[in-house]
Amino acid sequence: MIISFGLLLLFFAMLVVILQRIQAHDHSFSSYAVGNRSFSARYQAMSFLNTWYPGAMFTAFGGMAAASGVISFYVLSYSLLTVMLMYLMAHTVWIWGDTFNLNTQPDLFALRFNSRLIRTVAALIGIISGIPWLVLGMQALGEMFKYLSLGALSFSQSVMLGVAVIAVRQFWTVKIGMRGVVISDYFQGMVAYVLGSLTLLALITWLIVSKGIHLANLPIEQFDLPGIGSAQGPLYLFSLILTGALGGWCWPYIFVRLFTAKGVNSLKKSAALATPLSMLFGAALLIFGMLGSALPEVKAHPNEVWFIVSQQAGGVWLLGLAGVILLAASMGHIDGNIQATGAQLANDLLGNYVNLDTRQMILFSKLGMLAITLLSSWLACLQLPALFSLAVLAYQGIIQLAVPQFLGIFWKKGNATAAISSMSIGFISAIWLEIQFPGSIPWAYGLTSGAVALLLNLFIYVILSWGLSQSHAEQQRVAALFRLVHR
Amino acid sequence: MMSHPHTVIIRGWFAFNAIVSLTPPVYWFASQLQTDLWGMPATVCYFLLISFSITASIVYAYLDQLRNGTLES
């Protein structure tokens, strides 16, 4: 326990040294909320990965690969497709962001659809949907501390320790804002995905060479994908990949990465840097999980595959390193979520109705981050039985932002009524369907509740965009927006 | 927006990636294949090949725009 916790402490101390050296720049809200759009491609790439892949990748998706096999690869497909999507929208979003000083995702909605209400609706959907995932992230850290304590800590003690660590870490998120998040993401990302990938490759080698486990030895069911006549339905995999790829950019803490880059070149270069690392990390993790499933201990506890194999291969030192890697991945995701939520509370909820100066915006953003940290910490310490179901519900809900967001970026025709109606009806439909048919909809051939609602959402958006005429002034305004990005 | 003639190739490649990732008959077919490809089960190869194609297309798109000077600062 001293070794494993000592390694965690060493990592945390190094992180604090880095954070302490960062100067807070808060002469404008843009400096605080998007780091003054100043980050180069390598920072952008690592910041994207560190926010995209949470620590739960090692437990939930590593565990899924161990328990269910090749279907877990859907996470790799959608994670790479979402970068392709970023490449396509980078130019438009960054130019609009820079020209109109956009700081949050709802800012973009408000600009494109010329509506104050849409800013509130998008922010509320984003904030409400993000909380269950924040709480789950904190609880996942508790699972990690429990394993690393080698039985010395109970689950509730471990969760409280995890919450305490992540809450202390937020001192710097609140103090420095986005600048601190991105710079620390670079360090955390190097540990989580560069060191993490190398560790995964070493563990795969150990499983093959020392344990004689090969993919060919695994049960044939591990390689099945749901097709016609399957229990999940023939469109299940399609649904998972589609909603994953589109949904990624609906999370406010992912979307805001588009505003932190110092230019379109920086964004596109970051995509070219992040994708190979994302592929290496994702493929290595999932193959590792599948190979690990051959161990009896993993078969009994698939979600602990990362810790079980690390401990068996390299004892307590490697177990400690596995903990450091998971902590680094978790921190990036949680920090990003808290930072984006604080910025939205000040900018899109309070600032949408009350005139705030720069100092007040930053103050309310900091207070928002503090409040969301305390609320999530408190919720994480409670045993909430429906938390995971709430998180699934939240995901099906937030992807409803995708239709007005992507069509708004790529199509001139949409209007505020279409956008607000489609995403609100989509959000309510997704939640209603998930409550009525938890897990799967019997008549939808494997489409998830979010995917079915997305179709309805798209239909409403297109019909209202064609059916409702816009004023001449609004048409001119939207045309001018698109002229800015057409070269 | 990308304006170089290579844009067609890149957009076509991106579209191909989306189609093979999302079209159900493609993965149903991969799941039906009983034979191993390069010593790996067909479904694992299917996902790895798609992942490689997406990665290569993004890197190619960036390098192409960089080479042709169509990347904005």
Coordinates of C-alpha atoms in Angstrom, one line a residue:
Chain A
M1 CA 0.0 0.0 0.0
I2 CA 2.9 2.4 0.8
I3 CA 4.4 1.8 -2.6
S4 CA 1.2 2.1 -4.6
F5 CA 0.0 5.2 -2.7
G6 CA 3.5 6.6 -2.7
L7 CA 3.5 6.5 -6.5
L8 CA 0.2 8.3 -6.6
L9 CA 1.5 10.9 -4.2
L10 CA 4.6 11.4 -6.4
F11 CA 2.4 11.9 -9.5
F12 CA 0.2 14.4 -7.6
A13 CA 3.2 16.3 -6.3
M14 CA 4.6 16.7 -9.8
L15 CA 1.3 17.9 -11.1
V16 CA 1.0 20.5 -8.3
V17 CA 4.5 21.8 -9.2
I18 CA 3.4 22.2 -12.8
L19 CA 0.1 23.9 -11.8
Q20 CA 1.9 26.2 -9.3
R21 CA 4.1 27.5 -12.1
I22 CA 1.2 28.5 -14.3
Q23 CA 0.3 32.2 -14.1
A24 CA -3.4 33.0 -13.9
H25 CA -4.4 35.2 -16.8
D26 CA -7.8 36.7 -16.0
H27 CA -7.8 40.1 -17.7
S28 CA -10.7 38.9 -19.8
F29 CA -13.3 36.2 -19.6
S30 CA -11.8 34.6 -22.8
S31 CA -8.5 34.3 -21.0
Y32 CA -10.1 32.5 -18.2
A33 CA -12.7 30.4 -20.1
V34 CA -10.7 29.4 -23.3
G35 CA -7.1 30.3 -22.5
N36 CA -7.2 33.3 -24.8
R37 CA -7.3 30.9 -27.9
S38 CA -3.6 30.4 -27.6
F39 CA -2.8 26.7 -27.6
S40 CA -0.6 24.9 -30.1
A41 CA -1.4 21.6 -31.7
R42 CA 0.4 19.3 -29.3
Y43 CA -1.4 20.9 -26.3
Q44 CA -4.7 20.7 -28.2
A45 CA -4.1 17.0 -29.1
M46 CA -3.3 16.0 -25.5
S47 CA -6.1 18.1 -24.1
F48 CA -8.6 16.5 -26.4
L49 CA -7.5 13.0 -25.5
N50 CA -7.3 13.7 -21.8
T51 CA -10.9 15.0 -21.8
W52 CA -12.2 12.4 -24.3
Y53 CA -10.9 9.2 -22.6
P54 CA -11.8 9.2 -18.9
G55 CA -10.2 6.9 -16.3
A56 CA -13.2 4.7 -16.7
M57 CA -11.8 3.6 -20.1
F58 CA -9.5 1.3 -18.1
T59 CA -12.3 -0.1 -16.0
A60 CA -15.6 0.1 -17.9
F61 CA -14.2 -0.4 -21.5
G62 CA -11.3 -2.7 -20.4
G63 CA -13.9 -4.7 -18.5
M64 CA -16.3 -4.7 -21.4
A65 CA -13.6 -6.1 -23.7
A66 CA -12.9 -8.8 -21.1
A67 CA -16.5 -9.7 -20.5
S68 CA -18.1 -9.1 -24.0
G69 CA -15.2 -9.3 -26.4
V70 CA -14.9 -7.6 -29.8
I71 CA -18.1 -5.5 -29.6
S72 CA -16.2 -3.2 -27.2
F73 CA -14.2 -2.0 -30.3
Y74 CA -17.2 0.3 -31.0
V75 CA -15.5 2.8 -28.7
L76 CA -12.4 2.9 -30.9
S77 CA -14.5 3.3 -34.1
Y78 CA -16.5 6.2 -32.7
S79 CA -13.6 7.8 -31.0
L80 CA -11.7 8.0 -34.3
L81 CA -14.8 9.0 -36.4
T82 CA -15.4 11.9 -34.0
V83 CA -11.9 13.3 -34.8
M84 CA -12.8 13.1 -38.5
L85 CA -15.9 15.2 -37.7
M86 CA -13.7 17.7 -35.8
Y87 CA -11.5 17.9 -38.9
L88 CA -14.5 18.8 -41.0
M89 CA -16.0 21.5 -38.7
A90 CA -12.7 22.9 -37.4
H91 CA -12.6 25.8 -39.9
T92 CA -16.1 27.0 -39.4
V93 CA -16.3 26.7 -35.6
W94 CA -12.9 28.3 -35.0
I95 CA -13.5 31.2 -37.3
W96 CA -16.9 32.0 -35.8
G97 CA -15.4 31.5 -32.3
D98 CA -12.5 33.9 -32.9
T99 CA -14.6 36.5 -34.8
F100 CA -17.4 36.7 -32.3
N101 CA -15.4 35.9 -29.2
L102 CA -17.4 32.6 -28.4
N103 CA -16.4 31.0 -25.1
T104 CA -18.8 28.1 -24.7
Q105 CA -20.9 25.7 -26.8
P106 CA -24.2 27.6 -26.1
D107 CA -22.4 30.7 -27.3
L108 CA -22.2 29.1 -30.8
F109 CA -25.9 28.1 -30.6
A110 CA -26.9 31.6 -29.7
L111 CA -24.8 33.1 -32.5
R112 CA -26.0 30.7 -35.2
F113 CA -29.7 30.9 -34.3
N114 CA -29.7 34.4 -33.0
S115 CA -31.6 33.4 -29.8
R116 CA -31.1 34.0 -26.2
L117 CA -33.4 31.1 -25.2
I118 CA -31.4 28.6 -27.1
R119 CA -28.3 29.5 -25.1
T120 CA -30.2 28.7 -21.9
V121 CA -31.7 25.4 -23.2
A122 CA -28.3 24.1 -24.6
A123 CA -26.6 25.1 -21.3
L124 CA -29.2 23.4 -19.1
I125 CA -29.1 20.2 -21.2
G126 CA -25.3 20.2 -21.0
I127 CA -25.0 20.9 -17.3
I128 CA -27.7 18.5 -16.2
S129 CA -26.4 15.7 -18.4
G130 CA -22.8 16.2 -17.2
I131 CA -23.4 15.8 -13.5
P132 CA -24.1 12.0 -13.4
W133 CA -20.8 11.4 -15.4
L134 CA -18.9 13.7 -13.0
V135 CA -20.2 11.7 -10.0
L136 CA -19.4 8.4 -11.7
G137 CA -15.9 9.6 -12.5
M138 CA -15.3 10.4 -8.8
Q139 CA -16.7 7.0 -7.8
A140 CA -14.4 5.3 -10.3
L141 CA -11.5 6.9 -8.5
G142 CA -12.9 5.3 -5.3
E143 CA -12.8 1.9 -6.9
M144 CA -9.2 2.5 -7.9
F145 CA -8.2 3.5 -4.3
K146 CA -9.9 0.4 -3.0
Y147 CA -7.9 -1.8 -5.2
L148 CA -4.6 0.0 -4.6
S149 CA -5.1 -0.2 -0.8
L150 CA -4.9 -4.0 -1.2
G151 CA -7.9 -4.4 1.0
A152 CA -6.9 -1.9 3.7
L153 CA -9.7 0.6 2.8
S154 CA -13.4 -0.1 2.6
F155 CA -15.4 1.0 -0.5
S156 CA -16.9 4.0 1.3
Q157 CA -13.5 5.1 2.7
S158 CA -12.0 4.7 -0.8
V159 CA -14.7 6.8 -2.4
M160 CA -14.2 9.5 0.2
L161 CA -10.4 9.5 -0.5
G162 CA -11.0 9.6 -4.3
V163 CA -13.4 12.5 -3.8
A164 CA -11.0 14.3 -1.5
V165 CA -8.1 14.0 -4.0
I166 CA -10.1 15.2 -7.0
A167 CA -11.7 18.0 -4.9
V168 CA -8.3 19.3 -3.8
R169 CA -7.2 19.1 -7.5
Q170 CA -10.0 21.5 -8.4
F171 CA -8.4 24.3 -6.4
W172 CA -6.1 24.9 -9.4
T173 CA -9.0 24.5 -11.9
V174 CA -10.9 27.2 -10.2
K175 CA -7.9 29.4 -9.7
I176 CA -6.4 29.3 -13.2
G177 CA -9.3 28.3 -15.4
M178 CA -8.8 26.8 -18.9
R179 CA -5.1 27.6 -19.0
G180 CA -4.5 25.4 -16.1
V181 CA -6.7 22.7 -17.5
V182 CA -5.0 22.5 -20.9
I183 CA -1.4 22.7 -19.6
S184 CA -2.1 20.0 -16.9
D185 CA -3.9 17.9 -19.6
Y186 CA -0.6 17.8 -21.5
F187 CA 1.2 16.3 -18.5
Q188 CA -1.7 14.0 -17.5
G189 CA -2.2 13.0 -21.2
M190 CA 1.5 12.0 -21.6
V191 CA 1.1 9.8 -18.5
A192 CA -2.3 8.4 -19.3
Y193 CA -2.0 7.7 -23.1
V194 CA 1.8 7.6 -23.9
L195 CA 2.9 5.8 -20.8
G196 CA -0.5 4.0 -20.7
S197 CA -0.1 2.7 -24.2
L198 CA 3.5 1.5 -23.5
T199 CA 2.3 -0.2 -20.4
L200 CA -0.6 -1.8 -22.3
L201 CA 1.8 -3.1 -25.0
A202 CA 4.1 -4.5 -22.3
L203 CA 1.2 -6.2 -20.6
I204 CA -0.1 -7.7 -23.9
T205 CA 3.4 -9.1 -24.5
W206 CA 3.4 -10.6 -21.0
L207 CA 0.0 -12.2 -21.5
I208 CA 1.1 -13.7 -24.8
V209 CA 4.7 -14.8 -23.8
S210 CA 4.3 -15.7 -20.1
K211 CA 0.7 -16.9 -20.0
G212 CA 0.5 -18.3 -23.6
I213 CA -2.8 -16.4 -24.2
H214 CA -3.7 -15.6 -27.9
L215 CA -6.8 -14.2 -29.5
A216 CA -7.2 -17.6 -31.2
N217 CA -7.5 -19.3 -27.8
L218 CA -10.5 -17.2 -26.7
P219 CA -14.1 -18.5 -27.0
I220 CA -15.7 -17.9 -30.4
E221 CA -18.5 -15.9 -28.8
Q222 CA -15.9 -13.2 -27.9
F223 CA -15.8 -12.3 -31.6
D224 CA -19.5 -12.2 -32.5
L225 CA -21.1 -8.9 -33.4
P226 CA -24.9 -8.5 -33.1
G227 CA -26.6 -9.3 -36.4
I228 CA -30.1 -10.3 -37.6
G229 CA -31.7 -12.5 -35.0
S230 CA -29.4 -11.4 -32.2
A231 CA -30.7 -10.4 -28.7
Q232 CA -29.5 -6.8 -29.0
G233 CA -30.9 -6.3 -32.5
P234 CA -29.2 -5.9 -35.9
L235 CA -28.9 -2.1 -35.7
Y236 CA -27.4 -2.1 -32.1
L237 CA -23.8 -1.6 -33.2
F238 CA -24.7 1.0 -35.8
S239 CA -26.6 2.9 -33.1
L240 CA -23.7 2.8 -30.6
I241 CA -21.2 4.1 -33.1
L242 CA -23.4 6.7 -34.6
T243 CA -24.5 8.2 -31.3
G244 CA -21.0 7.9 -30.0
A245 CA -19.4 9.8 -32.9
L246 CA -22.0 12.5 -33.1
G247 CA -22.5 12.7 -29.3
G248 CA -18.9 13.3 -28.5
W249 CA -19.1 16.9 -29.7
C250 CA -22.4 17.5 -27.8
W251 CA -20.6 17.5 -24.5
P252 CA -19.7 21.1 -23.6
Y253 CA -16.3 20.1 -22.2
I254 CA -15.3 18.4 -25.5
F255 CA -16.8 21.2 -27.7
V256 CA -14.9 24.0 -25.9
R257 CA -11.6 22.4 -27.1
L258 CA -12.4 23.9 -30.5
F259 CA -12.2 27.4 -29.0
T260 CA -8.9 26.9 -27.1
A261 CA -6.7 26.4 -30.2
K262 CA -4.6 29.2 -31.5
G263 CA -5.9 28.7 -35.1
V264 CA -7.5 26.3 -37.6
N265 CA -4.1 25.0 -38.4
S266 CA -3.5 24.1 -34.8
L267 CA -6.8 22.3 -34.6
K268 CA -6.2 20.3 -37.7
K269 CA -2.7 19.4 -36.8
S270 CA -3.9 18.4 -33.3
A271 CA -6.3 15.9 -35.1
A272 CA -3.4 14.5 -37.1
L273 CA -1.4 14.1 -33.9
A274 CA -4.2 12.8 -31.7
T275 CA -5.6 10.2 -34.0
P276 CA -2.6 7.8 -34.3
L277 CA -2.2 7.9 -30.5
S278 CA -5.9 7.4 -30.0
M279 CA -5.8 4.4 -32.3
L280 CA -2.8 2.9 -30.6
F281 CA -4.1 3.4 -27.1
G282 CA -7.7 2.3 -27.9
A283 CA -6.7 -0.8 -29.8
A284 CA -4.1 -1.8 -27.2
L285 CA -6.5 -1.4 -24.3
L286 CA -9.3 -3.5 -26.0
I287 CA -6.9 -6.3 -27.1
F288 CA -5.4 -6.3 -23.6
G289 CA -8.9 -6.6 -22.1
M290 CA -9.8 -9.5 -24.4
L291 CA -6.6 -11.4 -23.7
G292 CA -6.9 -10.7 -20.0
S293 CA -10.3 -12.4 -20.0
A294 CA -8.5 -15.8 -20.2
L295 CA -7.3 -15.3 -16.6
P296 CA -9.7 -16.8 -14.0
E297 CA -9.5 -13.8 -11.7
V298 CA -10.5 -11.4 -14.6
K299 CA -13.3 -13.7 -15.5
A300 CA -14.7 -13.2 -12.0
H301 CA -14.1 -9.4 -12.0
P302 CA -13.8 -8.2 -15.6
N303 CA -13.9 -4.5 -14.6
E304 CA -10.7 -5.0 -12.6
V305 CA -8.7 -6.4 -15.5
W306 CA -6.4 -3.4 -15.6
F307 CA -5.4 -3.8 -11.9
I308 CA -5.4 -7.7 -11.8
V309 CA -3.1 -8.1 -14.8
S310 CA -0.8 -5.2 -13.8
Q311 CA -0.4 -6.7 -10.3
Q312 CA 0.2 -10.3 -11.6
A313 CA 2.7 -9.1 -14.2
G314 CA 4.7 -6.6 -12.2
G315 CA 3.7 -6.8 -8.5
V316 CA 2.8 -3.8 -6.4
W317 CA 5.1 -1.4 -8.3
L318 CA 3.3 -2.0 -11.6
L319 CA -0.1 -1.9 -9.8
G320 CA 0.9 1.5 -8.5
L321 CA 1.9 2.7 -12.0
A322 CA -1.5 1.4 -13.3
G323 CA -3.1 3.5 -10.6
V324 CA -1.1 6.6 -11.6
I325 CA -2.1 6.1 -15.3
L326 CA -5.8 5.8 -14.3
L327 CA -5.6 8.8 -12.0
A328 CA -4.0 10.9 -14.8
A329 CA -6.8 9.9 -17.2
S330 CA -9.6 10.6 -14.7
M331 CA -8.3 14.0 -13.7
G332 CA -8.3 15.4 -17.2
H333 CA -11.9 14.4 -17.8
I334 CA -13.2 15.6 -14.4
D335 CA -11.3 18.9 -14.6
G336 CA -12.6 19.6 -18.1
N337 CA -16.2 18.9 -17.1
I338 CA -16.0 21.1 -14.0
Q339 CA -14.3 24.0 -15.9
A340 CA -16.9 23.9 -18.7
T341 CA -19.8 23.7 -16.3
G342 CA -18.5 26.7 -14.3
A343 CA -18.0 28.7 -17.5
Q344 CA -21.6 27.9 -18.7
L345 CA -23.2 28.8 -15.4
A346 CA -21.7 32.3 -15.5
N347 CA -21.7 32.9 -19.3
D348 CA -24.9 31.1 -20.5
L349 CA -27.2 31.1 -17.5
L350 CA -26.5 34.0 -15.3
G351 CA -24.7 36.1 -17.9
N352 CA -27.5 35.5 -20.4
Y353 CA -30.0 37.5 -18.3
V354 CA -27.8 39.8 -16.1
N355 CA -25.2 42.2 -17.3
L356 CA -21.9 41.1 -15.8
D357 CA -18.5 42.7 -16.2
T358 CA -15.3 40.6 -16.7
R359 CA -14.5 40.5 -13.0
Q360 CA -18.0 39.4 -12.1
M361 CA -18.1 36.7 -14.9
I362 CA -14.9 35.2 -13.7
L363 CA -16.0 35.3 -10.1
F364 CA -19.4 33.6 -10.9
S365 CA -17.6 31.1 -13.0
K366 CA -15.3 30.2 -10.1
L367 CA -18.2 30.0 -7.7
G368 CA -20.0 27.8 -10.2
M369 CA -17.0 25.5 -10.4
L370 CA -16.8 25.4 -6.6
A371 CA -20.5 24.6 -6.3
I372 CA -20.4 21.8 -8.9
T373 CA -17.3 20.3 -7.2
L374 CA -19.0 20.3 -3.8
L375 CA -22.3 19.0 -5.2
S376 CA -20.6 16.2 -7.2
S377 CA -18.4 15.3 -4.2
W378 CA -21.4 15.0 -1.9
L379 CA -23.4 12.9 -4.5
A380 CA -20.3 10.6 -5.0
C381 CA -20.3 9.8 -1.3
L382 CA -23.9 8.7 -1.4
Q383 CA -24.9 5.3 -2.5
L384 CA -27.2 6.2 -5.3
P385 CA -28.6 3.0 -6.9
A386 CA -29.9 4.7 -10.0
L387 CA -26.8 6.7 -10.8
F388 CA -25.6 4.5 -13.7
S389 CA -29.1 4.5 -15.2
L390 CA -29.2 8.3 -14.8
A391 CA -25.8 8.5 -16.7
V392 CA -27.2 6.4 -19.6
L393 CA -30.3 8.6 -19.6
A394 CA -28.1 11.7 -19.7
Y395 CA -26.2 10.4 -22.7
Q396 CA -29.3 9.6 -24.7
G397 CA -30.5 13.1 -23.8
I398 CA -27.4 15.2 -24.6
I399 CA -26.8 13.7 -28.1
Q400 CA -30.0 15.5 -29.0
L401 CA -27.9 18.7 -29.3
A402 CA -26.3 17.0 -32.4
V403 CA -29.0 17.9 -34.9
P404 CA -29.1 21.7 -34.5
Q405 CA -25.4 21.8 -33.8
F406 CA -24.1 20.0 -36.9
L407 CA -26.9 21.2 -39.2
G408 CA -26.5 24.7 -37.9
I409 CA -22.8 24.6 -38.8
F410 CA -23.1 23.0 -42.2
W411 CA -26.5 24.2 -43.4
K412 CA -27.8 27.8 -43.7
K413 CA -31.5 26.8 -43.7
G414 CA -32.1 26.2 -39.9
N415 CA -33.7 28.7 -37.6
A416 CA -34.2 29.1 -33.8
T417 CA -37.7 27.6 -33.7
A418 CA -36.5 24.5 -35.5
A419 CA -33.4 24.2 -33.3
I420 CA -35.2 24.7 -30.0
S421 CA -38.2 22.5 -30.9
S422 CA -36.1 19.7 -32.4
M423 CA -33.6 19.4 -29.5
S424 CA -36.2 19.8 -26.8
I425 CA -38.6 17.2 -28.3
G426 CA -35.6 14.9 -29.0
F427 CA -34.4 15.3 -25.4
I428 CA -37.8 14.6 -23.9
S429 CA -38.5 11.7 -26.3
A430 CA -35.1 10.1 -25.6
I431 CA -35.7 10.2 -21.8
W432 CA -39.3 9.0 -22.2
L433 CA -38.2 6.0 -24.4
E434 CA -35.3 5.1 -22.0
I435 CA -37.7 5.1 -19.0
Q436 CA -40.4 3.1 -20.9
F437 CA -37.9 0.6 -22.4
P438 CA -34.7 0.6 -20.3
G439 CA -31.8 -0.8 -22.1
S440 CA -33.4 -1.6 -25.5
I441 CA -36.6 -0.8 -27.4
P442 CA -38.3 -4.0 -28.6
W443 CA -39.6 -2.6 -31.8
A444 CA -36.5 -0.6 -32.9
Y445 CA -34.2 -3.4 -34.2
G446 CA -31.5 -2.5 -31.7
L447 CA -31.6 1.3 -32.1
T448 CA -31.1 2.9 -28.7
S449 CA -33.6 5.4 -27.3
G450 CA -31.2 8.3 -28.2
A451 CA -30.9 7.1 -31.8
V452 CA -34.7 6.8 -32.2
A453 CA -35.2 10.3 -30.7
L454 CA -32.4 11.6 -33.0
L455 CA -34.4 10.6 -36.0
L456 CA -37.5 12.4 -34.7
N457 CA -35.3 15.4 -33.8
L458 CA -33.9 15.5 -37.4
F459 CA -37.3 15.2 -38.9
I460 CA -38.6 18.1 -36.8
Y461 CA -35.6 20.3 -37.6
V462 CA -35.7 19.7 -41.3
I463 CA -39.5 20.2 -41.5
L464 CA -39.5 23.4 -39.5
S465 CA -36.4 24.8 -41.3
W466 CA -38.1 24.4 -44.6
G467 CA -41.6 25.3 -43.4
L468 CA -41.0 28.5 -41.4
S469 CA -39.8 31.4 -43.3
Q470 CA -37.1 33.7 -41.8
S471 CA -37.2 37.4 -42.0
H472 CA -35.0 39.0 -44.7
A473 CA -32.7 40.5 -42.0
E474 CA -32.2 37.1 -40.4
Q475 CA -31.5 35.5 -43.8
Q476 CA -28.9 38.2 -44.5
R477 CA -27.3 37.7 -41.1
V478 CA -27.0 34.0 -41.5
A479 CA -25.7 34.4 -45.1
A480 CA -23.0 36.8 -43.7
L481 CA -22.0 34.2 -41.1
F482 CA -21.5 31.6 -43.8
R483 CA -19.7 34.1 -46.1
L484 CA -17.1 34.4 -43.3
V485 CA -16.1 30.8 -43.6
H486 CA -16.4 30.2 -47.3
R487 CA -13.2 30.8 -49.2
Chain B
M1 CA -13.4 24.6 -46.3
M2 CA -10.9 22.5 -48.2
S3 CA -10.6 23.9 -51.8
H4 CA -7.7 21.9 -53.3
P5 CA -8.5 19.3 -56.0
H6 CA -7.4 16.6 -53.5
T7 CA -10.4 17.6 -51.5
V8 CA -12.5 15.1 -53.5
I9 CA -10.1 12.3 -52.6
I10 CA -10.1 13.3 -48.9
R11 CA -13.9 13.7 -48.7
G12 CA -14.4 10.4 -50.6
W13 CA -12.0 8.7 -48.1
F14 CA -13.9 10.2 -45.1
A15 CA -17.2 9.1 -46.6
F16 CA -15.8 5.6 -47.2
N17 CA -14.7 5.5 -43.5
A18 CA -18.2 6.5 -42.3
I19 CA -19.9 4.0 -44.6
V20 CA -17.8 1.0 -43.6
S21 CA -18.0 1.9 -39.9
L22 CA -21.7 2.4 -39.8
T23 CA -23.3 0.2 -42.5
P24 CA -24.8 -2.9 -40.7
P25 CA -24.4 -5.4 -43.6
V26 CA -20.6 -4.8 -43.5
Y27 CA -20.2 -5.8 -39.9
W28 CA -22.8 -8.5 -40.2
F29 CA -20.6 -10.0 -43.0
A30 CA -17.4 -9.6 -40.9
S31 CA -19.1 -11.4 -38.1
Q32 CA -20.1 -14.3 -40.4
L33 CA -16.5 -14.9 -41.5
Q34 CA -15.2 -17.9 -39.7
T35 CA -11.7 -17.7 -41.1
D36 CA -8.8 -15.8 -39.4
L37 CA -7.1 -13.0 -41.3
W38 CA -3.4 -12.5 -40.6
G39 CA -3.8 -14.8 -37.6
M40 CA -6.6 -12.6 -36.1
P41 CA -10.3 -13.2 -36.0
A42 CA -12.2 -11.4 -38.9
T43 CA -14.1 -9.0 -36.6
V44 CA -10.9 -7.8 -34.9
C45 CA -9.4 -7.3 -38.3
Y46 CA -12.5 -5.4 -39.4
F47 CA -12.2 -2.9 -36.5
L48 CA -8.5 -2.6 -36.8
L49 CA -8.6 -1.9 -40.6
I50 CA -11.3 0.7 -40.2
S51 CA -9.4 2.4 -37.4
F52 CA -6.3 2.4 -39.6
S53 CA -8.2 3.8 -42.5
I54 CA -9.7 6.7 -40.4
T55 CA -6.3 7.5 -38.8
A56 CA -4.5 7.4 -42.2
S57 CA -7.2 9.6 -43.8
I58 CA -6.9 12.3 -41.2
V59 CA -3.1 12.3 -41.3
Y60 CA -3.2 12.4 -45.1
A61 CA -5.7 15.2 -45.1
Y62 CA -3.5 17.3 -42.8
L63 CA -0.3 16.6 -44.7
D64 CA -2.0 17.3 -48.0
Q65 CA -3.3 20.7 -46.9
L66 CA 0.0 21.5 -45.4
R67 CA 1.9 20.6 -48.6
N68 CA -0.6 22.6 -50.8
G69 CA -0.6 25.6 -48.5
T70 CA -4.3 25.5 -48.0
L71 CA -4.1 25.4 -44.3
E72 CA -5.0 28.7 -42.7
S73 CA -2.9 29.9 -39.7

